[in-house]
XYZ file of C-alpha atoms in Angstrom:
532
model
C 10.291 202.394 48.780
C 12.650 203.190 45.909
C 10.420 206.000 44.619
C 10.004 207.453 48.111
C 13.716 207.367 48.833
C 14.556 208.773 45.408
C 12.212 211.694 46.016
C 13.594 212.150 49.523
C 17.140 212.488 48.160
C 16.148 214.654 45.186
C 14.268 217.031 47.487
C 17.407 217.537 49.588
C 16.003 215.947 52.739
C 18.753 213.365 53.362
C 21.405 213.854 56.049
C 25.105 213.143 55.547
C 27.705 212.044 58.067
C 31.396 211.739 57.167
C 34.114 210.304 59.404
C 37.868 210.257 58.882
C 39.161 207.122 60.583
C 42.765 205.970 60.760
C 42.545 203.703 57.716
C 39.251 204.611 56.080
C 37.134 207.659 55.359
C 33.460 206.763 55.341
C 30.280 208.618 54.409
C 26.759 207.547 55.378
C 23.557 209.099 54.045
C 20.451 208.576 56.195
C 16.716 209.090 55.841
C 14.391 210.666 58.401
C 14.058 207.311 60.177
C 17.839 207.349 60.724
C 18.314 204.421 58.352
C 21.408 204.383 56.092
C 20.335 204.727 52.461
C 23.754 205.104 50.782
C 27.419 204.850 51.672
C 30.812 205.777 50.299
C 34.358 205.192 51.461
C 38.017 205.827 50.737
C 40.979 203.840 52.025
C 44.001 205.801 53.192
C 47.151 205.338 55.259
C 49.166 207.574 57.518
C 52.854 208.068 56.760
C 55.851 208.040 59.059
C 57.783 211.133 57.972
C 60.759 212.606 59.853
C 59.876 210.531 62.889
C 56.199 211.560 63.015
C 52.913 210.000 61.868
C 51.082 212.292 59.458
C 48.640 212.719 56.574
C 49.156 215.495 54.009
C 46.538 218.130 53.233
C 46.245 216.568 49.778
C 45.569 213.200 51.432
C 42.740 214.850 53.354
C 41.094 216.732 50.465
C 41.541 213.928 47.929
C 40.199 211.389 50.413
C 37.179 213.569 51.187
C 36.373 213.968 47.501
C 36.839 210.297 46.643
C 34.658 209.248 49.572
C 31.891 211.639 48.502
C 32.286 210.557 44.865
C 31.720 206.935 45.904
C 28.698 207.981 47.949
C 27.208 209.830 44.974
C 27.815 206.785 42.784
C 26.089 204.554 45.341
C 23.097 206.925 45.277
C 22.945 206.716 41.488
C 23.194 202.928 41.506
C 20.655 202.390 44.279
C 18.171 205.189 43.748
C 18.774 206.417 40.188
C 19.169 210.048 41.192
C 21.767 212.719 42.019
C 22.531 214.519 45.254
C 22.121 218.245 44.651
C 21.287 219.405 48.178
C 21.195 217.992 51.691
C 19.252 218.677 54.878
C 22.356 218.746 57.075
C 25.961 217.555 57.165
C 28.306 216.519 59.952
C 32.036 215.801 59.873
C 33.948 213.667 62.340
C 37.537 212.481 62.547
C 40.108 210.816 64.738
C 40.632 213.022 67.765
C 43.564 215.018 69.140
C 46.703 215.803 67.184
C 48.168 219.083 66.012
C 47.212 221.307 63.083
C 48.567 224.871 63.553
C 47.807 227.574 60.968
C 49.042 231.126 60.443
C 46.849 234.182 59.827
C 46.739 233.396 56.090
C 45.454 229.857 56.678
C 48.769 228.173 55.886
C 49.575 224.955 57.748
C 52.731 225.691 59.747
C 53.793 222.113 60.501
C 52.770 218.740 59.042
C 49.611 217.382 60.680
C 50.687 215.384 63.740
C 48.158 212.650 64.477
C 47.045 211.061 67.742
C 49.479 208.240 67.045
C 52.589 210.294 67.843
C 54.272 209.773 71.205
C 56.991 212.422 71.039
C 55.318 214.724 73.568
C 56.319 213.027 76.814
C 58.092 216.010 78.365
C 55.182 218.343 77.600
C 52.468 215.950 78.782
C 54.259 215.256 82.062
C 54.753 218.957 82.801
C 51.174 219.926 81.906
C 49.684 217.070 83.924
C 51.459 218.430 87.007
C 50.658 222.050 86.196
C 46.942 221.358 85.714
C 46.692 218.518 88.281
C 44.884 216.685 85.515
C 45.975 213.860 83.251
C 47.115 215.360 79.955
C 47.830 212.549 77.458
C 50.647 212.572 74.927
C 48.280 212.815 71.965
C 46.266 215.855 73.102
C 46.640 219.055 71.100
C 47.896 221.037 74.095
C 50.705 218.500 74.578
C 51.751 218.892 70.955
C 51.643 222.685 71.218
C 53.727 222.833 74.378
C 56.222 220.284 73.025
C 56.668 222.472 69.940
C 57.287 225.417 72.273
C 59.813 223.404 74.313
C 61.530 222.391 71.087
C 61.594 226.068 70.040
C 60.190 225.119 66.635
C 60.384 227.922 64.091
C 56.619 228.208 63.611
C 55.459 228.691 67.202
C 55.299 232.490 67.084
C 53.178 232.470 63.906
C 50.222 230.399 65.166
C 46.856 232.044 64.560
C 44.587 228.962 64.745
C 45.047 225.504 66.243
C 42.551 222.745 65.537
C 41.934 219.032 65.076
C 41.372 217.130 61.842
C 37.569 217.365 62.159
C 37.835 221.053 63.018
C 40.043 221.652 59.983
C 37.707 219.925 57.533
C 34.681 221.745 58.966
C 36.560 225.044 58.628
C 37.282 224.311 54.969
C 33.633 223.461 54.302
C 32.024 226.341 56.231
C 34.653 228.960 57.027
C 33.746 228.523 60.717
C 36.494 227.929 63.318
C 34.397 225.819 65.700
C 34.529 222.373 67.271
C 32.182 219.982 69.054
C 32.696 219.784 72.788
C 33.711 216.123 72.694
C 36.483 216.777 70.171
C 37.429 220.000 71.947
C 37.830 218.149 75.235
C 40.668 216.220 73.583
C 42.533 219.432 72.795
C 42.611 220.822 76.337
C 40.266 219.911 79.224
C 36.804 221.456 79.237
C 34.601 222.402 82.161
C 31.334 220.393 81.917
C 29.536 223.091 83.939
C 30.361 225.881 81.465
C 30.648 223.841 78.251
C 33.885 225.652 77.515
C 37.611 225.159 77.923
C 38.705 225.036 81.560
C 39.363 228.680 82.450
C 41.969 227.990 85.144
C 44.010 225.814 82.801
C 43.768 228.396 80.026
C 45.100 231.010 82.460
C 48.002 228.794 83.549
C 48.989 228.106 79.956
C 48.711 231.782 79.058
C 51.293 232.491 81.753
C 53.653 230.150 79.880
C 52.937 231.941 76.594
C 53.644 235.278 78.246
C 56.887 233.988 79.743
C 57.960 232.702 76.324
C 56.981 236.071 74.813
C 54.638 234.455 72.276
C 52.180 236.901 70.643
C 48.874 235.171 71.360
C 46.656 233.815 74.103
C 45.417 230.253 74.072
C 41.705 231.086 73.985
C 42.287 233.196 70.862
C 43.825 230.395 68.778
C 41.490 227.561 69.802
C 38.210 226.836 67.956
C 34.930 227.903 69.569
C 33.229 225.071 71.468
C 29.699 224.005 70.520
C 27.462 221.240 71.889
C 25.285 218.747 70.032
C 22.200 220.335 68.483
C 23.748 223.762 67.968
C 24.292 225.242 64.517
C 27.887 225.285 63.317
C 27.476 227.258 60.103
C 26.543 226.391 56.540
C 28.268 224.773 53.594
C 29.857 227.560 51.544
C 30.220 227.647 47.758
C 33.934 226.922 48.216
C 33.108 224.098 50.614
C 30.561 222.567 48.248
C 33.162 222.427 45.468
C 35.705 220.951 47.851
C 33.274 218.180 48.741
C 31.868 217.723 45.221
C 34.151 219.098 42.483
C 31.490 218.237 39.849
C 29.483 221.221 41.097
C 26.242 219.253 41.468
C 26.041 219.821 45.229
C 24.617 223.252 46.068
C 25.947 225.361 48.955
C 23.878 226.418 51.954
C 23.434 223.112 53.801
C 23.459 223.629 57.599
C 26.276 221.810 59.385
C 26.397 220.526 62.938
C 29.448 220.812 65.230
C 32.383 218.676 64.041
C 33.087 215.852 66.456
C 35.764 213.325 67.321
C 35.493 209.619 66.616
C 35.043 208.901 70.324
C 31.872 210.989 70.392
C 30.405 209.442 67.257
C 31.138 206.002 68.672
C 29.118 206.886 71.767
C 26.241 208.102 69.616
C 26.326 205.063 67.321
C 26.060 202.755 70.329
C 23.497 204.790 72.304
C 26.028 205.427 75.059
C 25.756 209.111 75.963
C 23.647 208.616 79.099
C 25.306 208.350 82.528
C 26.205 204.771 83.585
C 26.474 203.649 79.963
C 29.642 203.036 78.004
C 31.070 201.743 74.791
C 34.236 200.171 73.487
C 35.519 200.961 70.024
C 38.042 198.383 68.848
C 39.725 198.673 65.470
C 43.146 200.066 64.548
C 43.207 201.582 68.028
C 40.858 200.861 70.902
C 39.205 203.016 73.481
C 36.486 202.711 76.064
C 34.150 205.550 76.992
C 32.324 205.338 80.315
C 29.877 208.182 81.022
C 30.318 209.093 84.687
C 27.854 210.119 87.359
C 30.573 212.164 89.093
C 34.232 213.055 88.702
C 36.918 210.555 89.711
C 38.578 210.916 93.107
C 41.954 211.741 91.551
C 43.654 212.021 88.158
C 45.087 208.839 86.624
C 47.730 208.706 83.927
C 45.883 205.845 82.220
C 42.503 207.599 82.113
C 41.595 210.631 80.013
C 38.703 212.854 81.020
C 36.691 214.008 77.998
C 32.990 214.609 77.324
C 30.065 213.327 75.315
C 28.913 215.494 72.374
C 26.432 217.067 74.780
C 29.017 217.804 77.478
C 28.679 215.015 80.068
C 31.906 213.858 81.724
C 33.462 210.705 80.311
C 36.331 208.512 81.511
C 38.248 207.430 78.426
C 40.848 204.667 78.302
C 42.682 204.987 75.006
C 45.094 202.415 73.569
C 47.147 203.187 70.476
C 47.159 199.568 69.310
C 44.402 197.042 68.783
C 43.818 194.907 65.681
C 46.736 195.786 63.371
C 48.987 192.971 64.606
C 46.054 190.558 64.780
C 45.210 191.370 61.156
C 48.815 190.692 60.157
C 48.698 187.212 61.675
C 45.413 186.437 59.901
C 46.956 187.644 56.629
C 49.846 185.250 57.248
C 47.426 182.330 57.567
C 45.715 183.423 54.351
C 49.087 183.430 52.604
C 49.760 179.926 53.924
C 46.371 178.741 52.655
C 47.150 180.070 49.190
C 50.566 178.414 49.295
C 48.784 175.105 49.937
C 46.483 175.735 46.993
C 43.457 176.531 49.156
C 41.564 179.632 48.072
C 39.833 180.638 51.263
C 37.823 183.818 51.715
C 39.512 186.185 54.192
C 36.247 186.531 56.107
C 36.051 182.770 56.529
C 39.656 182.660 57.755
C 38.858 185.287 60.377
C 35.741 183.413 61.458
C 37.450 180.019 61.760
C 40.529 181.342 63.573
C 38.536 183.536 65.950
C 36.068 180.811 66.863
C 38.881 178.281 67.233
C 40.517 180.657 69.720
C 37.568 180.166 72.074
C 38.491 176.471 72.361
C 41.895 177.418 73.774
C 42.850 177.627 77.435
C 41.302 180.612 79.236
C 44.808 181.781 80.204
C 46.071 181.182 76.630
C 48.370 178.431 77.885
C 50.839 181.011 79.197
C 51.383 182.582 75.763
C 51.656 186.378 75.596
C 51.501 188.754 72.643
C 52.318 192.459 72.418
C 50.535 194.106 69.481
C 52.512 197.356 69.561
C 52.707 198.645 65.995
C 53.244 202.094 67.507
C 54.210 203.312 70.956
C 51.773 202.517 73.766
C 51.660 205.271 76.418
C 49.387 203.238 78.670
C 52.209 200.768 79.357
C 55.025 203.285 78.974
C 56.247 202.148 75.549
C 57.565 205.024 73.450
C 57.989 202.900 70.318
C 56.187 199.980 68.764
C 57.653 196.485 68.519
C 55.170 193.664 67.837
C 56.374 190.759 69.918
C 55.207 187.218 70.709
C 56.513 185.709 73.955
C 56.423 182.109 75.198
C 58.451 179.769 77.337
C 59.293 176.142 76.591
C 56.687 174.943 79.104
C 53.763 176.957 77.695
C 50.975 175.178 75.844
C 51.745 176.308 72.314
C 48.965 175.420 69.884
C 46.832 177.296 67.353
C 43.870 177.923 69.662
C 46.052 179.361 72.417
C 48.073 181.351 69.894
C 44.969 183.013 68.453
C 43.413 183.581 71.858
C 46.629 185.231 73.068
C 46.491 187.608 70.125
C 42.805 188.368 70.667
C 43.537 189.071 74.327
C 46.475 191.273 73.347
C 44.189 193.450 71.250
C 42.346 194.617 74.391
C 44.901 193.920 77.135
C 45.741 197.611 77.638
C 42.036 198.418 77.655
C 41.598 196.026 80.577
C 44.515 197.523 82.498
C 42.967 201.000 82.325
C 39.406 199.928 83.064
C 40.453 197.878 86.079
C 41.179 201.242 87.736
C 37.663 202.496 87.026
C 35.808 199.395 88.126
C 38.031 198.126 90.935
C 39.540 201.290 92.431
C 36.976 203.997 91.654
C 34.000 201.608 91.931
C 32.382 203.060 88.810
C 29.008 201.472 88.038
C 27.858 200.796 84.480
C 24.452 199.526 83.354
C 25.439 198.782 79.758
C 28.644 198.562 77.710
C 28.326 198.292 73.938
C 31.086 197.190 71.601
C 31.639 198.276 68.014
C 34.423 198.123 65.446
C 36.293 195.462 63.511
C 37.191 193.451 66.622
C 33.509 192.475 66.930
C 32.894 191.607 63.283
C 33.019 187.834 63.891
C 29.784 187.284 65.878
C 30.196 186.443 69.541
C 33.979 186.137 69.698
C 35.162 189.690 70.365
C 32.198 190.128 72.710
C 33.157 187.113 74.801
C 36.817 188.151 74.974
C 35.910 191.709 76.026
C 33.336 190.460 78.549
C 36.047 188.357 80.186
C 38.486 191.291 80.165
C 36.103 193.813 81.760
C 34.092 191.249 83.782
C 30.950 192.908 82.448
C 28.148 192.034 80.028
C 28.932 193.340 76.539
C 26.285 194.221 73.961
C 26.722 194.534 70.227
C 24.069 196.187 68.097
C 23.451 195.320 64.498
C 23.451 199.046 63.704
C 26.824 199.587 65.398
C 28.429 198.064 62.341
C 27.579 201.300 60.530
C 30.299 202.936 62.619
C 31.157 206.506 63.426
C 29.990 207.955 60.115
C 26.480 206.791 60.985
C 26.924 208.260 64.475
C 27.941 211.548 62.876
C 24.877 211.506 60.631
C 22.726 210.981 63.735
C 24.251 214.127 65.271
C 23.583 216.033 62.058
C 20.002 214.746 62.095
C 19.585 215.651 65.775
C 20.350 219.279 64.931
C 17.460 219.588 62.447
C 14.972 216.900 63.497
C 14.850 217.387 67.278
C 11.767 219.581 67.109
C 10.624 218.868 70.689
C 13.887 219.863 72.371
C 14.842 216.442 73.701
C 18.247 215.869 75.227
C 20.634 213.921 73.011
C 20.336 210.905 75.332
C 16.514 210.926 75.132
C 16.554 211.552 71.379
C 18.781 208.541 70.784
C 16.845 206.326 73.186
C 13.385 207.227 71.909
C 13.782 208.322 68.279
C 16.747 206.287 67.046
C 17.207 203.064 69.001
C 13.697 202.633 70.421
C 14.981 200.608 73.378
C 17.124 198.272 71.252
C 20.116 197.395 73.440
C 21.503 194.771 71.051
C 22.631 191.230 71.775
C 24.412 190.834 75.104
C 26.970 188.258 76.263
C 27.695 187.773 79.971
C 31.218 187.021 81.220
C 31.985 183.422 82.196
C 33.839 183.107 85.521
C 36.385 180.724 84.004
C 37.095 183.241 81.217
C 37.437 186.131 83.678
C 39.938 184.158 85.761
C 41.781 183.168 82.587
C 42.073 186.752 81.353
C 43.303 187.852 84.782
C 46.027 185.199 84.565
C 46.898 186.351 81.040
C 47.208 189.970 82.211
C 49.482 188.895 85.045
C 51.788 187.226 82.516
C 51.421 190.255 80.244
C 52.510 192.752 82.901
C 55.288 190.466 84.174
C 56.792 190.323 80.663
C 56.569 194.050 79.920
C 60.326 194.429 80.573
C 60.885 192.050 77.633
C 58.824 194.334 75.396
C 60.651 197.356 76.786
C 63.987 195.771 75.910
C 62.752 195.051 72.400
C 61.915 198.736 71.850
C 65.537 199.615 72.575
C 66.722 197.673 69.556
C 65.725 197.959 65.909
C 63.778 194.996 64.603
């Protein structure tokens, strides 16, 4: 095996997927059986600068290089060889946000990430103009808000893209984007696999009225679908990725995608009536629809799979950050008591203990809002724990309340899909840190959505693996299969993972928790009006 894999890598046959998540950049190298054979990563953090969440261009390039450097080191340690060429590469990143450039390629404003919630006026206006839900974090919301604010750079914009689109541009020179990522900039038309023409025209009327010297279609990246070529790694791009110069240019690259799309791929959820839930720093569910919804909903974003199928997305800015802080507090307490417990064991014991708590969490409620939460109308984040004197306050209920809080907003949005729109789903697959402790996150999510939840062993590889699968699909799909069929037949081979069904008592308990949660939202709202 070692000799075969070593030769495979040395001959430039391996495929690389890289994903820029909110807290970690990860690279996964796969073989022609889609198995990971090496990995690399880089930890990073966004910064809150001048009231906006951002990463600098140096953060991006340095993180990319360190991640690749760690991957190359893993290859040397595992397979005793060097990467000098690759069969294909794909880049993914957190979706949405705002990266405007001038004609010389200069960034005109600091990168504004999906996490920012300063675009309320723009999103509200555009949602009415388009008769389509336009979320705060979408690129078009950021652009129009900058126009409303009369920011100095707005008349100099030559190119507007996402983080994945930017990195791909730097590696290939191509201003393109995958359709899934593009659908989070401005809505796309699934029938044309391009930006919605009527919405482009309506926004162009605004640009003309404001006397801005460009048209929207001319500053947006070209849309591509899964399987299409998106250019090749240039000499400049190869040095950006690998400053040692060992990696040769020329590698074909697939369309850059958003983390929502790679999550769908990594969980085999691109076929209609399938879905997935990604739960980590943020959480989102992706349900692939058979038909459009009957009306637009503020809580539901309409995006697409990497192959262009319509998807109902419920996105929540907050998920496990507050939960992780509480677990870290218990670790600190353990160390204070002289007990050196492994953090993984602490997670496992606390999470499993939570399942012994009352299904309704004893009346306890937690709000995990590290940042603003548009889904519940919160413009700022204020983590908050709420209880009354009559609630059943114990460790199990406390932990269960915090686990429920991590996906409470996800439930609120999906209740519209399942209860009001009567959307049918055959399979929902979970992935991300929330599911790392076996069985616990699954059971909590099953009770929230009142649906069986599957978790695959491979889903732990995450979006970088999903991105590598898309890169592999571009070069290995010799028989012209659809992406859905390729994943089903060539990657997963019918493996749907381990499924947990919802328990009626848990479903009723989560419903009671959500009732308390929504009733106490005014308390959270009041907290956001005061500095903590």
